């Protein structure tokens, strides 16, 4: 029990040390491109990856913004972050709702793929196919392979 | 001996019956079935959705006076190895463009599948032998058809590549463009690529 705890603590420490702040958040350097840190060198990277998988790191949604285009169509921008070190692929489906909260019939409400690079920000956007849409609902699911 | 034969036949029957895959309806909204190398309805849905979102987002169909553009469907070429009815893509695109309130499609001009022959059949009634059978006020007068302002045309094609010893890569390209028929200028264009990687043994046509 004590040994397991010690291993977990070491893993956590290695992982946390690796969380260095980048110079500019707009530039994301891949582990295999940037200079090594304690958590991201060839030897310790698998440990960090294993720990990430162990604590179940995955997709977080950071920001959802809407706007209406000049032509009167509602647009939705979704920004998220993939906390896992590996690429996460998933699908989303937007359902457009009218002023009464009823779902609008549209063929564009289909499952669309998103690929989020590991430890990176990703975004996707959707535009309502009709001016009657004033609200939306987004569902996600694991990518169909 | 007879009993053994009967038992074997019975077992064989059960075995064969057990091997028959049951038929099931596809959940078209939440289909979780695995991808196939050929184009299936999900691929057309995805391509059409991306096309429609792109054209609406571009704002090119936003007429200054708020009226709708009259659009015809031009030639959509199927240059894949599959027998595809290109309406599978275009029906969705046309439907959504009309629902957007920015476009009205014409059935008078365009590709064969987009035209409605009845538009011309009712006009032939004017000089036909049975013209007297119709109330003249209900027979379509001349110069009533509205000419299209825009045309949508495109192409679907496929490339097959050898990925490695056991796998192949199939790339499907969906290309659509909208042209202003008065000026001949291209208003909008979009390409959607769908790629699949799978066994060499699978035939993608």
Coordinates of C-alpha atoms in Angstrom, one line a residue:
Chain A
X1 CA 0.0 0.0 0.0
X2 CA 2.8 2.4 1.0
X3 CA 4.8 1.5 -2.1
X4 CA 1.8 2.2 -4.3
X5 CA 1.3 5.5 -2.7
X6 CA 4.9 6.4 -3.1
X7 CA 4.8 5.5 -6.8
X8 CA 1.7 7.6 -7.3
X9 CA 3.4 10.5 -5.6
X10 CA 6.5 10.2 -7.7
X11 CA 4.3 10.0 -10.9
X12 CA 2.3 13.1 -9.8
X13 CA 5.5 15.0 -9.1
X14 CA 7.0 14.2 -12.4
X15 CA 3.8 15.1 -14.1
X16 CA 3.4 18.4 -12.3
X17 CA 7.0 19.4 -12.9
X18 CA 6.3 19.0 -16.6
X19 CA 3.6 21.6 -16.5
X20 CA 5.9 24.5 -17.5
X21 CA 4.3 27.7 -18.8
X22 CA 4.8 28.3 -22.5
X23 CA 6.2 31.7 -23.7
X24 CA 3.1 32.4 -25.8
X25 CA -0.1 30.4 -25.4
X26 CA -0.9 30.8 -29.1
X27 CA 2.0 28.6 -30.0
X28 CA 1.8 25.0 -29.0
X29 CA 5.0 23.0 -29.2
X30 CA 4.7 19.2 -29.6
X31 CA 6.6 17.1 -27.0
X32 CA 8.8 15.8 -29.8
X33 CA 9.6 19.2 -31.1
X34 CA 10.3 21.4 -28.1
X35 CA 13.2 21.1 -25.6
X36 CA 12.8 18.4 -23.1
X37 CA 11.5 19.0 -19.6
X38 CA 11.6 16.4 -16.9
X39 CA 8.1 15.2 -17.8
X40 CA 8.5 15.3 -21.5
X41 CA 11.9 13.7 -22.3
X42 CA 12.1 10.4 -24.0
X43 CA 12.4 8.4 -20.7
X44 CA 9.8 10.1 -18.5
X45 CA 7.2 10.9 -21.2
X46 CA 5.6 7.5 -21.0
X47 CA 5.2 8.0 -17.2
X48 CA 3.5 11.3 -17.7
X49 CA 1.2 9.8 -20.4
X50 CA 0.4 6.9 -18.1
X51 CA -0.5 9.2 -15.3
X52 CA -2.6 11.3 -17.6
X53 CA -4.5 8.2 -18.7
X54 CA -4.8 7.1 -15.1
X55 CA -6.5 10.3 -13.9
X56 CA -8.6 10.2 -17.1
X57 CA -7.6 13.5 -18.7
X58 CA -9.5 14.3 -21.8
X59 CA -11.5 17.1 -23.4
X60 CA -12.6 20.3 -21.6
X61 CA -14.8 22.9 -23.1
X62 CA -13.4 26.3 -22.3
X63 CA -15.6 28.8 -24.2
X64 CA -18.8 28.9 -26.1
X65 CA -19.6 32.0 -28.0
X66 CA -22.6 32.9 -30.3
X67 CA -23.2 35.6 -32.7
X68 CA -25.7 36.5 -35.5
X69 CA -24.3 37.0 -39.0
X70 CA -25.2 40.0 -41.1
X71 CA -27.7 37.8 -42.9
X72 CA -29.4 36.8 -39.6
X73 CA -28.0 33.3 -39.1
X74 CA -26.9 32.2 -35.6
X75 CA -23.3 31.0 -35.4
X76 CA -21.8 29.0 -32.5
X77 CA -18.1 28.9 -31.7
X78 CA -16.9 26.2 -29.3
X79 CA -13.4 26.3 -28.0
X80 CA -11.9 23.5 -25.9
X81 CA -8.7 22.0 -24.7
X82 CA -7.4 18.5 -24.9
X83 CA -5.7 17.8 -21.6
X84 CA -4.6 14.3 -22.7
X85 CA -1.2 14.0 -24.4
X86 CA -2.6 12.0 -27.3
X87 CA -4.9 13.1 -30.1
X88 CA -8.6 12.8 -29.2
X89 CA -11.1 12.3 -31.9
X90 CA -14.7 12.8 -31.3
X91 CA -17.9 13.8 -33.0
X92 CA -20.4 16.5 -32.3
X93 CA -24.0 17.1 -33.5
X94 CA -25.7 20.5 -33.3
X95 CA -29.4 20.7 -32.9
X96 CA -31.0 24.1 -33.6
X97 CA -33.9 25.3 -31.6
X98 CA -36.5 27.9 -32.5
X99 CA -37.8 30.7 -30.2
X100 CA -40.2 28.1 -28.5
X101 CA -37.3 25.7 -27.8
X102 CA -38.5 23.3 -30.5
X103 CA -35.9 21.5 -32.6
X104 CA -35.7 22.6 -36.2
X105 CA -35.7 19.9 -38.9
X106 CA -32.4 20.2 -40.8
X107 CA -30.2 17.8 -42.7
X108 CA -27.1 19.7 -41.5
X109 CA -27.7 18.3 -38.0
X110 CA -25.4 15.4 -38.5
X111 CA -22.5 14.0 -36.6
X112 CA -19.3 15.8 -37.6
X113 CA -15.8 14.8 -36.6
X114 CA -13.3 16.9 -34.6
X115 CA -9.7 16.0 -34.0
X116 CA -8.0 17.6 -31.0
X117 CA -4.3 17.4 -30.8
X118 CA -2.8 16.4 -27.4
X119 CA -2.3 19.2 -24.9
X120 CA -3.7 21.7 -27.3
X121 CA -6.6 24.1 -27.8
X122 CA -9.1 23.2 -30.5
X123 CA -12.2 24.8 -31.9
X124 CA -15.1 24.1 -34.1
X125 CA -18.0 26.3 -35.3
X126 CA -21.5 25.7 -36.6
X127 CA -23.9 28.0 -38.4
X128 CA -27.7 27.6 -38.3
X129 CA -29.2 26.7 -41.7
X130 CA -32.2 28.9 -41.0
X131 CA -32.9 32.3 -39.5
X132 CA -35.5 30.7 -37.2
X133 CA -32.8 29.2 -35.0
X134 CA -32.3 31.2 -31.8
X135 CA -30.7 28.6 -29.6
X136 CA -28.8 25.3 -29.9
X137 CA -27.9 22.0 -28.2
X138 CA -24.6 20.2 -28.9
X139 CA -24.2 16.5 -28.2
X140 CA -20.9 14.7 -28.4
X141 CA -19.9 11.1 -28.8
X142 CA -16.8 9.0 -29.3
X143 CA -15.7 8.8 -32.9
X144 CA -17.2 6.0 -34.9
X145 CA -14.3 3.9 -36.4
Chain B
X1 CA -27.2 -45.2 -38.8
X2 CA -30.4 -43.5 -39.8
X3 CA -30.6 -41.9 -36.3
X4 CA -27.0 -40.6 -36.6
X5 CA -27.8 -39.1 -40.0
X6 CA -30.9 -37.4 -38.6
X7 CA -29.1 -36.0 -35.6
X8 CA -26.3 -34.7 -37.9
X9 CA -28.8 -33.1 -40.2
X10 CA -30.6 -31.5 -37.2
X11 CA -27.3 -30.1 -35.8
X12 CA -26.3 -28.9 -39.2
X13 CA -29.6 -27.1 -39.6
X14 CA -29.3 -25.4 -36.2
X15 CA -25.8 -24.4 -37.1
X16 CA -26.8 -22.9 -40.4
X17 CA -29.8 -21.1 -38.9
X18 CA -27.6 -19.7 -36.2
X19 CA -25.2 -18.3 -38.7
X20 CA -27.8 -16.1 -40.5
X21 CA -27.3 -12.5 -39.5
X22 CA -30.6 -10.9 -38.5
X23 CA -31.8 -7.8 -40.3
X24 CA -32.0 -4.7 -38.2
X25 CA -33.1 -1.1 -38.9
X26 CA -30.3 1.5 -38.9
X27 CA -30.6 4.2 -36.3
X28 CA -30.1 7.1 -38.8
X29 CA -29.7 9.7 -36.0
X30 CA -27.2 7.9 -33.8
X31 CA -25.6 5.3 -36.0
X32 CA -22.6 3.9 -34.2
X33 CA -21.8 1.2 -36.8
X34 CA -18.2 1.0 -38.1
X35 CA -17.1 2.9 -41.1
X36 CA -17.1 1.3 -44.6
X37 CA -14.6 1.9 -47.4
X38 CA -17.3 2.9 -49.9
X39 CA -19.3 6.0 -49.4
X40 CA -22.3 5.5 -47.2
X41 CA -25.1 7.8 -46.2
X42 CA -23.1 9.2 -43.3
X43 CA -20.4 10.4 -45.7
X44 CA -23.0 12.2 -47.9
X45 CA -24.6 13.8 -44.7
X46 CA -21.2 15.0 -43.6
X47 CA -20.2 16.4 -47.0
X48 CA -23.6 18.1 -47.5
X49 CA -23.5 19.6 -44.0
X50 CA -20.1 21.1 -44.5
X51 CA -21.0 22.4 -47.9
X52 CA -24.2 24.1 -46.7
X53 CA -22.5 25.6 -43.6
X54 CA -19.8 26.9 -45.8
X55 CA -22.1 28.6 -48.3
X56 CA -24.3 30.2 -45.6
X57 CA -21.3 31.4 -43.6
X58 CA -19.8 32.9 -46.7
X59 CA -22.7 35.3 -47.0
X60 CA -22.6 35.2 -50.8
X61 CA -26.3 34.3 -51.0
X62 CA -27.2 37.4 -48.9
X63 CA -29.0 39.6 -51.5
X64 CA -28.9 43.3 -50.7
X65 CA -32.7 43.7 -51.2
X66 CA -33.5 40.7 -49.0
X67 CA -35.0 38.7 -51.9
X68 CA -34.1 35.2 -52.9
X69 CA -31.7 34.1 -55.6
X70 CA -33.1 31.8 -58.3
X71 CA -30.7 28.9 -58.6
X72 CA -30.4 26.0 -61.0
X73 CA -28.6 22.7 -60.4
X74 CA -26.0 22.2 -63.1
X75 CA -23.9 19.1 -63.8
X76 CA -22.6 17.1 -60.9
X77 CA -20.1 14.6 -62.2
X78 CA -19.6 11.3 -60.5
X79 CA -15.9 10.4 -61.2
X80 CA -15.7 7.7 -58.5
X81 CA -15.6 3.9 -59.1
X82 CA -19.0 3.7 -57.4
X83 CA -22.4 4.0 -58.9
X84 CA -23.5 7.1 -57.1
X85 CA -26.7 9.0 -57.8
X86 CA -25.3 12.5 -57.2
X87 CA -28.8 13.6 -56.0
X88 CA -27.8 11.9 -52.8
X89 CA -25.6 14.9 -52.2
X90 CA -27.5 17.5 -54.0
X91 CA -30.9 16.8 -52.6
X92 CA -29.6 17.7 -49.1
X93 CA -27.7 20.7 -50.3
X94 CA -30.7 22.1 -52.3
X95 CA -33.1 21.4 -49.4
X96 CA -31.0 23.3 -46.9
X97 CA -30.3 26.2 -49.2
X98 CA -34.1 26.6 -49.8
X99 CA -34.8 26.3 -46.1
X100 CA -32.3 29.0 -45.5
X101 CA -34.7 31.4 -47.2
X102 CA -31.9 32.8 -49.4
X103 CA -32.5 30.6 -52.5
X104 CA -35.3 29.2 -54.6
X105 CA -34.4 26.3 -56.9
X106 CA -35.7 26.1 -60.4
X107 CA -37.1 23.0 -62.0
X108 CA -37.2 24.6 -65.4
X109 CA -33.5 24.7 -66.2
X110 CA -30.5 22.6 -65.2
X111 CA -29.3 19.1 -65.3
X112 CA -31.6 16.3 -66.3
X113 CA -32.3 15.1 -62.7
X114 CA -33.0 18.7 -61.5
X115 CA -35.5 19.5 -64.3
X116 CA -39.2 18.7 -64.1
X117 CA -40.5 17.8 -67.5
X118 CA -44.0 18.7 -66.5
X119 CA -43.0 22.4 -66.7
X120 CA -42.7 21.9 -70.4
X121 CA -45.6 19.4 -70.8
X122 CA -48.1 21.9 -69.5
X123 CA -46.9 24.4 -72.0
X124 CA -47.3 22.0 -74.9
X125 CA -51.0 21.9 -74.0
X126 CA -51.4 25.4 -75.6
X127 CA -51.0 23.9 -79.1
X128 CA -52.1 20.3 -78.5
X129 CA -55.1 18.5 -79.8
X130 CA -56.6 18.4 -76.3
X131 CA -56.2 22.2 -75.7
X132 CA -60.0 22.6 -76.0
X133 CA -60.4 20.3 -73.0
X134 CA -58.7 22.8 -70.7
X135 CA -60.0 26.0 -69.2
X136 CA -57.9 28.6 -71.2
X137 CA -57.4 30.7 -68.1
X138 CA -55.6 27.8 -66.3
X139 CA -53.3 27.1 -69.2
X140 CA -49.9 28.6 -68.5
X141 CA -49.2 31.8 -70.5
X142 CA -46.0 32.5 -72.3
X143 CA -43.1 34.4 -70.6
X144 CA -43.9 33.1 -67.1
X145 CA -40.7 31.1 -66.4
X146 CA -38.1 32.8 -64.3
X147 CA -34.5 32.4 -65.5
X148 CA -31.9 31.3 -62.9
X149 CA -29.4 33.8 -61.6
X150 CA -27.1 31.2 -60.1
X151 CA -26.0 27.7 -60.9
X152 CA -24.5 25.1 -58.6
X153 CA -22.3 22.4 -60.2
X154 CA -19.6 20.1 -59.0
X155 CA -17.8 16.8 -59.0
X156 CA -17.2 13.8 -56.8
X157 CA -14.1 11.9 -57.4
X158 CA -12.0 9.2 -55.7
X159 CA -8.3 8.3 -55.5
X160 CA -7.2 4.9 -54.4
X161 CA -3.7 4.6 -52.9
X162 CA -1.7 1.7 -51.6
X163 CA -0.9 2.6 -47.9
X164 CA 1.2 -0.4 -47.0
X165 CA 1.3 -4.1 -47.7
X166 CA -2.1 -4.8 -46.2
X167 CA -3.9 -1.6 -46.3
X168 CA -5.2 0.9 -48.9
X169 CA -6.2 4.5 -48.6
X170 CA -9.3 5.8 -50.4
X171 CA -9.8 9.5 -50.7
X172 CA -13.1 11.0 -51.7
X173 CA -13.3 14.6 -53.0
X174 CA -16.6 16.4 -53.0
X175 CA -16.3 19.7 -54.9
X176 CA -19.2 22.2 -55.4
X177 CA -19.2 25.7 -56.9
X178 CA -21.8 28.4 -57.4
X179 CA -21.6 30.5 -60.5
X180 CA -23.4 33.8 -61.2
X181 CA -25.0 33.1 -64.6
X182 CA -25.2 36.7 -65.6
X183 CA -21.5 37.5 -65.2
X184 CA -20.1 34.0 -65.3
X185 CA -18.2 34.8 -62.1
X186 CA -17.8 32.1 -59.5
X187 CA -19.4 33.2 -56.2
X188 CA -18.4 30.3 -54.0
X189 CA -16.4 27.1 -54.0
X190 CA -15.8 24.4 -51.5
X191 CA -14.0 21.1 -51.4
X192 CA -14.7 18.5 -48.7
X193 CA -12.3 15.5 -48.5
X194 CA -13.2 12.3 -46.7
X195 CA -10.5 9.7 -46.3
X196 CA -10.7 6.1 -45.4
X197 CA -7.9 3.6 -44.7
X198 CA -8.6 -0.1 -44.6
X199 CA -7.9 -3.6 -45.8
X200 CA -6.6 -4.2 -49.3
X201 CA -9.2 -6.9 -49.5
X202 CA -12.1 -4.4 -49.3
X203 CA -13.3 -3.2 -52.6
X204 CA -14.2 0.5 -52.7
X205 CA -16.7 0.5 -55.5

